[in-house]
Tab-separated table of C-alpha atoms and ligand atoms in Angstrom:
chain	number	residue	atom	x	y	z
A	1	MET	CA	50.566	247.255	-62.958
A	2	SER	CA	49.688	244.468	-60.468
A	3	TYR	CA	47.224	241.652	-60.919
A	4	ARG	CA	44.849	240.373	-58.260
A	5	ILE	CA	45.242	236.744	-59.554
A	6	ASP	CA	48.505	236.344	-61.147
A	7	LEU	CA	48.962	232.992	-62.904
A	8	PHE	CA	51.698	234.314	-65.020
A	9	SER	CA	54.346	232.337	-63.145
A	10	ASP	CA	55.055	230.666	-59.804
A	11	THR	CA	57.836	233.299	-59.795
A	12	MET	CA	55.354	235.832	-58.958
A	13	THR	CA	55.141	235.359	-55.137
A	14	LYS	CA	56.461	237.791	-52.633
A	15	PRO	CA	57.912	236.854	-49.376
A	16	GLY	CA	55.445	236.831	-46.277
A	17	PRO	CA	56.031	238.320	-42.972
A	18	GLU	CA	57.671	235.232	-41.545
A	19	MET	CA	59.993	234.733	-44.321
A	20	ARG	CA	61.093	238.403	-44.157
A	21	GLN	CA	61.600	238.008	-40.394
A	22	ALA	CA	63.725	235.044	-41.018
A	23	MET	CA	65.743	237.068	-43.764
A	24	ALA	CA	66.188	240.126	-41.387
A	25	GLN	CA	67.528	237.825	-38.439
A	26	ALA	CA	69.844	235.961	-40.550
A	27	GLU	CA	73.461	235.345	-39.275
A	28	VAL	CA	75.781	236.441	-42.251
A	29	GLY	CA	79.342	236.794	-43.368
A	30	ASP	CA	81.382	236.780	-46.583
A	31	GLU	CA	80.031	233.720	-48.691
A	32	GLN	CA	83.271	234.035	-50.883
A	33	ARG	CA	85.374	233.168	-48.044
A	34	GLY	CA	83.151	230.428	-46.887
A	35	GLU	CA	82.239	232.555	-43.830
A	36	ASP	CA	78.342	233.071	-44.305
A	37	PRO	CA	76.883	230.517	-41.734
A	38	THR	CA	73.429	230.765	-43.301
A	39	THR	CA	74.659	230.372	-46.771
A	40	ASN	CA	76.696	227.325	-45.779
A	41	ALA	CA	73.700	225.829	-43.903
A	42	LEU	CA	71.490	226.124	-46.863
A	43	GLN	CA	74.156	224.507	-49.219
A	44	ASP	CA	74.691	221.732	-46.695
A	45	ARG	CA	70.827	221.202	-46.277
A	46	ILE	CA	70.350	221.000	-50.126
A	47	ALA	CA	73.592	218.818	-50.686
A	48	LYS	CA	71.945	216.409	-48.228
A	49	LEU	CA	68.279	216.648	-49.673
A	50	LEU	CA	69.755	215.760	-53.125
A	51	GLY	CA	72.231	213.266	-51.979
A	52	LYS	CA	75.357	214.932	-53.333
A	53	GLU	CA	78.680	215.682	-51.553
A	54	ARG	CA	78.471	219.489	-51.941
A	55	ALA	CA	76.162	222.385	-53.203
A	56	VAL	CA	76.631	225.870	-54.164
A	57	PHE	CA	74.142	228.797	-53.907
A	58	LEU	CA	73.780	230.917	-57.001
A	59	PRO	CA	71.502	233.844	-57.767
A	60	THR	CA	69.540	232.350	-60.481
A	61	GLY	CA	68.653	228.968	-62.183
A	62	VAL	CA	69.914	230.164	-65.419
A	63	MET	CA	73.295	230.561	-63.823
A	64	CYS	CA	73.038	226.908	-62.420
A	65	ASN	CA	72.405	225.587	-65.955
A	66	GLN	CA	75.186	227.621	-67.420
A	67	ILE	CA	77.788	226.911	-64.830
A	68	ALA	CA	76.995	223.320	-65.065
A	69	PHE	CA	77.242	223.170	-68.820
A	70	ARG	CA	80.574	225.308	-68.699
A	71	VAL	CA	82.002	222.616	-66.107
A	72	HIS	CA	80.997	219.673	-68.280
A	73	CYS	CA	81.655	220.951	-71.830
A	74	GLN	CA	84.364	222.450	-74.144
A	75	PRO	CA	83.819	224.614	-77.086
A	76	GLY	CA	82.534	222.607	-79.961
A	77	ASP	CA	80.882	219.945	-77.614
A	78	GLU	CA	77.202	218.982	-77.897
A	79	ILE	CA	74.353	218.770	-75.210
A	80	ILE	CA	71.307	216.765	-75.706
A	81	MET	CA	67.938	218.125	-74.350
A	82	ASP	CA	64.333	218.219	-75.402
A	83	GLU	CA	63.433	220.740	-78.135
A	84	HIS	CA	61.470	223.075	-75.777
A	85	ALA	CA	64.090	222.799	-73.042
A	86	HIS	CA	64.612	226.096	-71.095
A	87	PRO	CA	68.201	226.649	-71.970
A	88	ARG	CA	67.374	226.440	-75.597
A	89	HIS	CA	64.830	229.276	-75.614
A	90	PHE	CA	65.248	231.344	-72.628
A	91	GLU	CA	68.856	231.655	-71.614
A	92	VAL	CA	69.749	234.147	-74.323
A	93	GLY	CA	71.815	231.611	-76.192
A	94	ALA	CA	74.202	231.272	-73.220
A	95	VAL	CA	75.134	227.518	-74.245
A	96	SER	CA	77.048	228.808	-77.044
A	97	ALA	CA	77.926	232.325	-75.720
A	98	LEU	CA	79.423	231.095	-72.373
A	99	SER	CA	80.532	227.409	-73.189
A	100	GLY	CA	80.912	227.381	-76.769
A	101	ALA	CA	78.735	224.270	-76.981
A	102	GLN	CA	75.644	223.521	-78.956
A	103	VAL	CA	72.376	221.835	-78.380
A	104	TYR	CA	71.118	218.635	-79.932
A	105	PRO	CA	67.297	219.137	-79.583
A	106	ILE	CA	65.208	216.074	-79.373
A	107	LYS	CA	61.385	216.178	-80.152
A	108	GLY	CA	60.033	214.732	-76.970
A	109	GLU	CA	56.372	214.115	-75.719
A	110	ARG	CA	55.548	216.869	-73.173
A	111	GLY	CA	59.252	217.524	-72.753
A	112	ILE	CA	60.289	213.845	-72.173
A	113	PHE	CA	62.207	211.895	-74.686
A	114	THR	CA	63.030	208.056	-74.833
A	115	VAL	CA	66.061	206.121	-74.452
A	116	GLU	CA	65.898	205.183	-78.101
A	117	GLN	CA	65.650	208.774	-79.045
A	118	ALA	CA	68.717	209.668	-76.884
A	119	ARG	CA	70.694	206.739	-78.320
A	120	GLU	CA	69.997	208.285	-81.891
A	121	ALA	CA	71.212	211.710	-80.907
A	122	ILE	CA	74.566	210.517	-79.482
A	123	ARG	CA	77.264	211.176	-81.839
A	124	PRO	CA	79.668	208.430	-83.066
A	125	SER	CA	82.964	209.126	-81.455
A	126	SER	CA	84.803	207.208	-84.254
A	127	LEU	CA	84.002	210.038	-86.774
A	128	ARG	CA	86.345	213.057	-86.444
A	129	ASN	CA	83.921	215.587	-88.116
A	130	PHE	CA	81.200	215.379	-85.465
A	131	PRO	CA	80.803	217.229	-82.314
A	132	ALA	CA	81.358	215.291	-79.144
A	133	THR	CA	78.187	214.525	-77.384
A	134	LYS	CA	79.210	215.446	-73.590
A	135	LEU	CA	75.964	215.963	-71.706
A	136	ILE	CA	72.324	214.865	-71.568
A	137	SER	CA	70.199	217.466	-69.921
A	138	ILE	CA	66.629	216.805	-68.614
A	139	GLU	CA	64.162	219.131	-67.100
A	140	GLN	CA	62.222	218.071	-64.083
A	141	THR	CA	59.359	218.962	-64.287
A	142	THR	CA	59.064	219.840	-67.791
A	143	ASN	CA	58.209	223.472	-68.081
A	144	MET	CA	56.915	223.958	-71.805
A	145	GLY	CA	56.148	220.254	-71.780
A	146	GLY	CA	53.195	221.211	-69.352
A	147	GLY	CA	54.663	220.456	-65.878
A	148	ALA	CA	55.200	216.770	-66.606
A	149	VAL	CA	57.177	214.539	-64.407
A	150	TRP	CA	59.905	212.418	-66.055
A	151	PRO	CA	59.468	208.760	-65.080
A	152	LEU	CA	62.253	207.535	-62.740
A	153	ASN	CA	62.646	204.455	-64.960
A	154	THR	CA	62.928	206.512	-68.244
A	155	ILE	CA	65.830	208.442	-66.527
A	156	GLY	CA	67.496	205.235	-65.308
A	157	ASP	CA	67.714	203.889	-68.830
A	158	ILE	CA	68.944	207.132	-70.268
A	159	ALA	CA	71.564	207.323	-67.404
A	160	ALA	CA	72.696	203.926	-68.185
A	161	LEU	CA	73.076	204.679	-71.789
A	162	ALA	CA	75.078	207.835	-71.067
A	163	SER	CA	77.299	205.933	-68.725
A	164	GLU	CA	78.263	203.476	-71.551
A	165	HIS	CA	79.304	206.384	-73.820
A	166	GLY	CA	81.042	208.412	-70.923
A	167	ILE	CA	78.433	211.049	-71.233
A	168	LYS	CA	77.552	213.218	-68.094
A	169	MET	CA	74.029	213.783	-66.735
A	170	HIS	CA	72.498	217.077	-65.765
A	171	MET	CA	69.057	217.778	-64.235
A	172	ASP	CA	67.522	221.317	-64.699
A	173	GLY	CA	65.455	220.630	-61.519
A	174	ALA	CA	63.956	224.160	-61.304
A	175	ARG	CA	60.697	222.362	-60.165
A	176	LEU	CA	62.173	219.005	-58.853
A	177	LEU	CA	60.430	219.375	-55.543
A	178	HIS	CA	57.006	219.453	-57.555
A	179	ALA	CA	57.858	215.968	-58.745
A	180	VAL	CA	58.963	214.882	-55.165
A	181	VAL	CA	55.587	215.896	-53.850
A	182	LYS	CA	53.593	214.695	-56.626
A	183	THR	CA	55.198	211.161	-56.460
A	184	GLY	CA	56.470	210.755	-53.015
A	185	ILE	CA	59.879	209.829	-54.591
A	186	PRO	CA	62.446	211.418	-52.476
A	187	ALA	CA	64.822	214.146	-54.184
A	188	ALA	CA	67.800	212.218	-53.636
A	189	GLN	CA	66.418	209.170	-55.517
A	190	TRP	CA	65.400	211.495	-58.458
A	191	ALA	CA	68.846	213.007	-58.301
A	192	ALA	CA	70.973	209.890	-57.882
A	193	PRO	CA	71.514	209.229	-61.721
A	194	PHE	CA	72.783	212.632	-62.349
A	195	ASP	CA	76.437	214.359	-62.242
A	196	SER	CA	74.742	217.793	-61.583
A	197	VAL	CA	71.362	218.913	-60.388
A	198	TRP	CA	69.724	222.275	-58.927
A	199	ILE	CA	66.723	223.317	-57.602
A	200	ASP	CA	65.034	226.989	-57.708
A	201	LEU	CA	63.842	228.428	-54.619
A	202	SER	CA	62.137	231.360	-56.351
A	203	LYS	CA	59.753	228.830	-58.458
A	204	GLY	CA	56.769	228.143	-56.088
A	205	LEU	CA	58.825	227.989	-52.827
A	206	GLY	CA	58.175	231.565	-52.253
A	207	CYS	CA	61.657	232.930	-52.034
A	208	PRO	CA	62.640	236.412	-53.853
A	209	VAL	CA	66.032	235.015	-55.128
A	210	GLY	CA	68.027	231.834	-55.256
A	211	SER	CA	68.912	228.444	-56.650
A	212	VAL	CA	71.312	225.866	-55.485
A	213	LEU	CA	73.421	223.615	-57.614
A	214	ALA	CA	74.833	220.304	-56.271
A	215	GLY	CA	77.225	217.518	-57.404
A	216	SER	CA	80.529	215.972	-56.324
A	217	ASP	CA	83.181	217.742	-54.411
A	218	GLU	CA	85.180	218.031	-57.510
A	219	PHE	CA	82.248	219.347	-59.638
A	220	VAL	CA	81.434	221.898	-57.063
A	221	GLU	CA	84.796	223.111	-56.747
A	222	ARG	CA	85.143	223.869	-60.504
A	223	ALA	CA	81.484	225.455	-60.318
A	224	TRP	CA	82.781	227.688	-57.732
A	225	ARG	CA	85.491	229.008	-60.239
A	226	PHE	CA	82.784	229.793	-62.950
A	227	LYS	CA	80.474	231.246	-60.221
A	228	HIS	CA	83.169	233.888	-59.724
A	229	GLN	CA	83.966	234.183	-63.419
A	230	PHE	CA	80.261	234.769	-64.393
A	231	GLY	CA	79.920	237.286	-61.626
A	232	GLY	CA	77.780	235.233	-59.296
A	233	ALA	CA	79.951	235.242	-56.203
A	234	MET	CA	78.251	237.253	-53.496
A	235	ARG	CA	79.007	238.574	-50.003
A	236	GLN	CA	76.376	238.427	-47.337
A	237	SER	CA	74.023	236.108	-49.255
A	238	GLY	CA	72.962	234.740	-46.024
A	239	PHE	CA	70.067	237.058	-46.110
A	240	LEU	CA	68.862	235.350	-49.319
A	241	CYS	CA	69.580	231.804	-47.950
A	242	ALA	CA	67.579	232.431	-44.896
A	243	ALA	CA	64.566	232.578	-47.027
A	244	GLY	CA	65.622	229.311	-48.757
A	245	LEU	CA	65.800	227.504	-45.257
A	246	TYR	CA	62.538	229.062	-44.316
A	247	ALA	CA	60.963	227.810	-47.490
A	248	LEU	CA	62.406	224.251	-47.166
A	249	ASP	CA	60.745	224.327	-43.655
A	250	HIS	CA	57.251	225.695	-44.502
A	251	ASN	CA	56.654	225.682	-48.294
A	252	VAL	CA	57.575	222.343	-49.798
A	253	GLU	CA	54.606	219.914	-48.594
A	254	ARG	CA	52.056	222.549	-49.593
A	255	LEU	CA	53.019	222.300	-53.016
A	256	ALA	CA	50.316	219.607	-53.081
A	257	ILE	CA	47.704	222.364	-52.863
A	258	ASP	CA	49.066	223.953	-56.088
A	259	HIS	CA	48.768	220.570	-57.877
A	260	GLU	CA	45.228	220.420	-56.609
A	261	ASN	CA	44.400	223.774	-57.725
A	262	ALA	CA	45.971	223.193	-61.108
A	263	ARG	CA	43.979	219.930	-61.394
A	264	ARG	CA	40.762	221.642	-60.500
A	265	LEU	CA	41.309	224.566	-62.903
A	266	ALA	CA	42.154	222.125	-65.669
A	267	GLU	CA	39.057	219.893	-65.109
A	268	SER	CA	36.590	222.928	-65.078
A	269	LEU	CA	38.364	224.483	-68.340
A	270	ALA	CA	38.131	221.181	-70.016
A	271	ARG	CA	34.289	221.242	-70.085
A	272	VAL	CA	34.321	224.667	-71.706
A	273	ASP	CA	33.557	224.956	-75.436
A	274	ASN	CA	36.280	226.374	-77.620
A	275	LEU	CA	39.269	225.351	-75.165
A	276	ASN	CA	41.618	222.556	-75.661
A	277	VAL	CA	43.181	221.940	-72.256
A	278	GLU	CA	46.299	219.712	-71.709
A	279	SER	CA	45.851	217.585	-68.510
A	280	PRO	CA	48.227	218.912	-65.693
A	281	GLU	CA	50.551	216.757	-63.641
A	282	THR	CA	51.718	219.468	-61.391
A	283	ASN	CA	51.172	223.155	-60.989
A	284	MET	CA	50.907	224.158	-64.603
A	285	VAL	CA	47.668	224.116	-66.816
A	286	PHE	CA	48.067	224.833	-70.679
A	287	PHE	CA	45.350	225.181	-72.963
A	288	ASP	CA	44.872	226.359	-76.497
A	289	VAL	CA	42.254	229.005	-77.603
A	290	SER	CA	42.370	228.761	-81.417
A	291	ALA	CA	38.685	227.677	-81.554
A	292	THR	CA	37.798	231.100	-79.701
A	293	GLY	CA	39.083	233.099	-82.762
A	294	LEU	CA	41.386	235.048	-80.335
A	295	SER	CA	45.166	234.888	-80.055
A	296	ALA	CA	46.546	233.888	-76.846
A	297	ALA	CA	47.759	237.567	-76.327
A	298	GLN	CA	44.205	238.875	-77.015
A	299	PHE	CA	42.648	236.227	-74.826
A	300	ASN	CA	45.173	237.245	-71.967
A	301	GLU	CA	44.260	241.037	-72.594
A	302	LYS	CA	40.590	240.234	-71.885
A	303	LEU	CA	41.482	238.451	-68.652
A	304	MET	CA	43.895	241.365	-67.606
A	305	GLU	CA	41.000	243.833	-67.838
A	306	LYS	CA	39.603	241.512	-64.717
A	307	GLU	CA	42.952	241.960	-63.087
A	308	ILE	CA	43.493	238.128	-63.929
A	309	ARG	CA	46.999	237.421	-65.701
A	310	LEU	CA	47.957	234.295	-67.503
A	311	SER	CA	50.979	233.827	-69.713
A	312	PRO	CA	50.671	233.398	-73.468
A	313	VAL	CA	53.395	230.854	-74.640
A	314	GLY	CA	52.411	230.471	-78.208
A	315	PRO	CA	50.321	231.967	-80.903
A	316	SER	CA	47.176	230.319	-79.358
A	317	ARG	CA	48.580	228.476	-76.280
A	318	LEU	CA	48.220	229.887	-72.717
A	319	ARG	CA	49.703	228.867	-69.482
A	320	ALA	CA	48.405	229.268	-65.868
A	321	VAL	CA	50.793	228.410	-63.124
A	322	THR	CA	49.352	227.989	-59.567
A	323	HIS	CA	51.402	229.005	-56.392
A	324	LEU	CA	51.233	230.102	-52.705
A	325	ASP	CA	50.308	233.668	-53.227
A	326	LEU	CA	47.001	233.136	-54.824
A	327	PRO	CA	44.252	234.879	-53.013
A	328	GLU	CA	41.235	232.947	-51.495
A	329	GLY	CA	38.745	231.997	-54.317
A	330	ALA	CA	41.295	232.370	-57.051
A	331	ILE	CA	40.797	229.347	-58.905
A	332	ASP	CA	36.925	229.831	-58.966
A	333	GLU	CA	37.176	233.242	-60.058
A	334	THR	CA	39.695	232.300	-62.945
A	335	ILE	CA	37.515	229.574	-63.979
A	336	ALA	CA	34.540	231.942	-64.299
A	337	ALA	CA	36.664	234.528	-66.047
A	338	VAL	CA	38.266	232.190	-68.720
A	339	THR	CA	34.960	230.676	-69.281
A	340	ALA	CA	33.128	234.019	-69.920
A	341	VAL	CA	36.098	235.077	-72.224
A	342	ALA	CA	35.945	231.609	-74.197
A	343	THR	CA	32.361	231.597	-74.641
A	344	GLY	CA	32.307	235.504	-75.558
A	345	CYS	CA	30.005	236.708	-73.025
A	346	ALA	CA	30.914	239.670	-70.638
A	347	ALA	CA	31.296	238.464	-67.190
B	401	PLP	C1	62.783	229.204	-64.478
B	401	PLP	C2	63.464	227.950	-65.166
B	401	PLP	C3	64.921	228.254	-65.333
B	401	PLP	C4	65.546	229.525	-64.900
B	401	PLP	O1	65.577	229.839	-63.638
B	401	PLP	P1	65.821	231.381	-63.184
B	401	PLP	O2	65.906	231.190	-61.649
B	401	PLP	O3	64.631	232.034	-63.703
B	401	PLP	O4	67.027	231.968	-63.848
B	401	PLP	C5	65.568	227.053	-65.760
B	401	PLP	N1	64.882	226.106	-66.170
B	401	PLP	C6	63.540	225.906	-66.043
B	401	PLP	C7	62.913	224.704	-66.304
B	401	PLP	C8	62.879	226.956	-65.474
B	401	PLP	O5	61.478	226.821	-65.465
């Protein structure tokens, strides 16, 4: 089944002709031996973009998170993150399965917690029966938090606290470049307070596969061992990395269009009776449909009859994610279709 207007996620994009051409023409070699020039070029470029010594190409964002956790933590350690963070819900329990660590969840506001909340969550090292707090992980932008952007000064305060306690900082930067385009603050400035940070090439940048994890030389050297151990060391990955290089050249600035589309969608839906719309910051629009008497899944079913798909993310909460593959007129059509379903009339 394909949807004409697929707002399920910004992962729904498919490479266009130019990206495919760049992939087909890539110079390649064995990445495990450091002999793939295109993979090396992408890693170097992203290390520079994020202001880190080194970077490593990985197949997925989940693997970036899990390798970073594995490097930073031992069994029995604890990782502080927002209660709605991706690794807590959508990574098959890998924090415990692969690192033997556990999550200390914080009830944040739109996926963002305060330095006071972080301070309360840190375990006292003087007591032998507590887990050891080893890592604070934050999501930029927050996914289930509504695509919100963590403020730079909050990050700075939390990083200073972490450093006082010898705790490492990790950024799940799946959509970090959205925060960069939204605020004009360079990626390296966002990444500076973090020991490890990654970006996803398949989230709104239009690539079919790939994420890149960055940090110090020592961090990336250890990450490489777990990349092999977790089965993520590839061979001629340059074909995939060529898509990443193409995306960095062509698909970053245009994220502003996705933000504008999300803003316009939310603004129109906010005027519709029976919808409770969260105001968007980047490319995600969340709204609640309880007042329509429909569940989120039922609401989505009705949209799917019109070949428009959103994503139900709770019993009555839906998410629409804008991206580069939306056809001409998609936002207006979506506004009309959602309005029709919400007000109970057939469009
Ligand atoms: C999508 C996502 C991930 C996982 O990335 P994959 O490339 O799908 O494995 C991790 N964190 C956040 C915030 C995400 O949105």
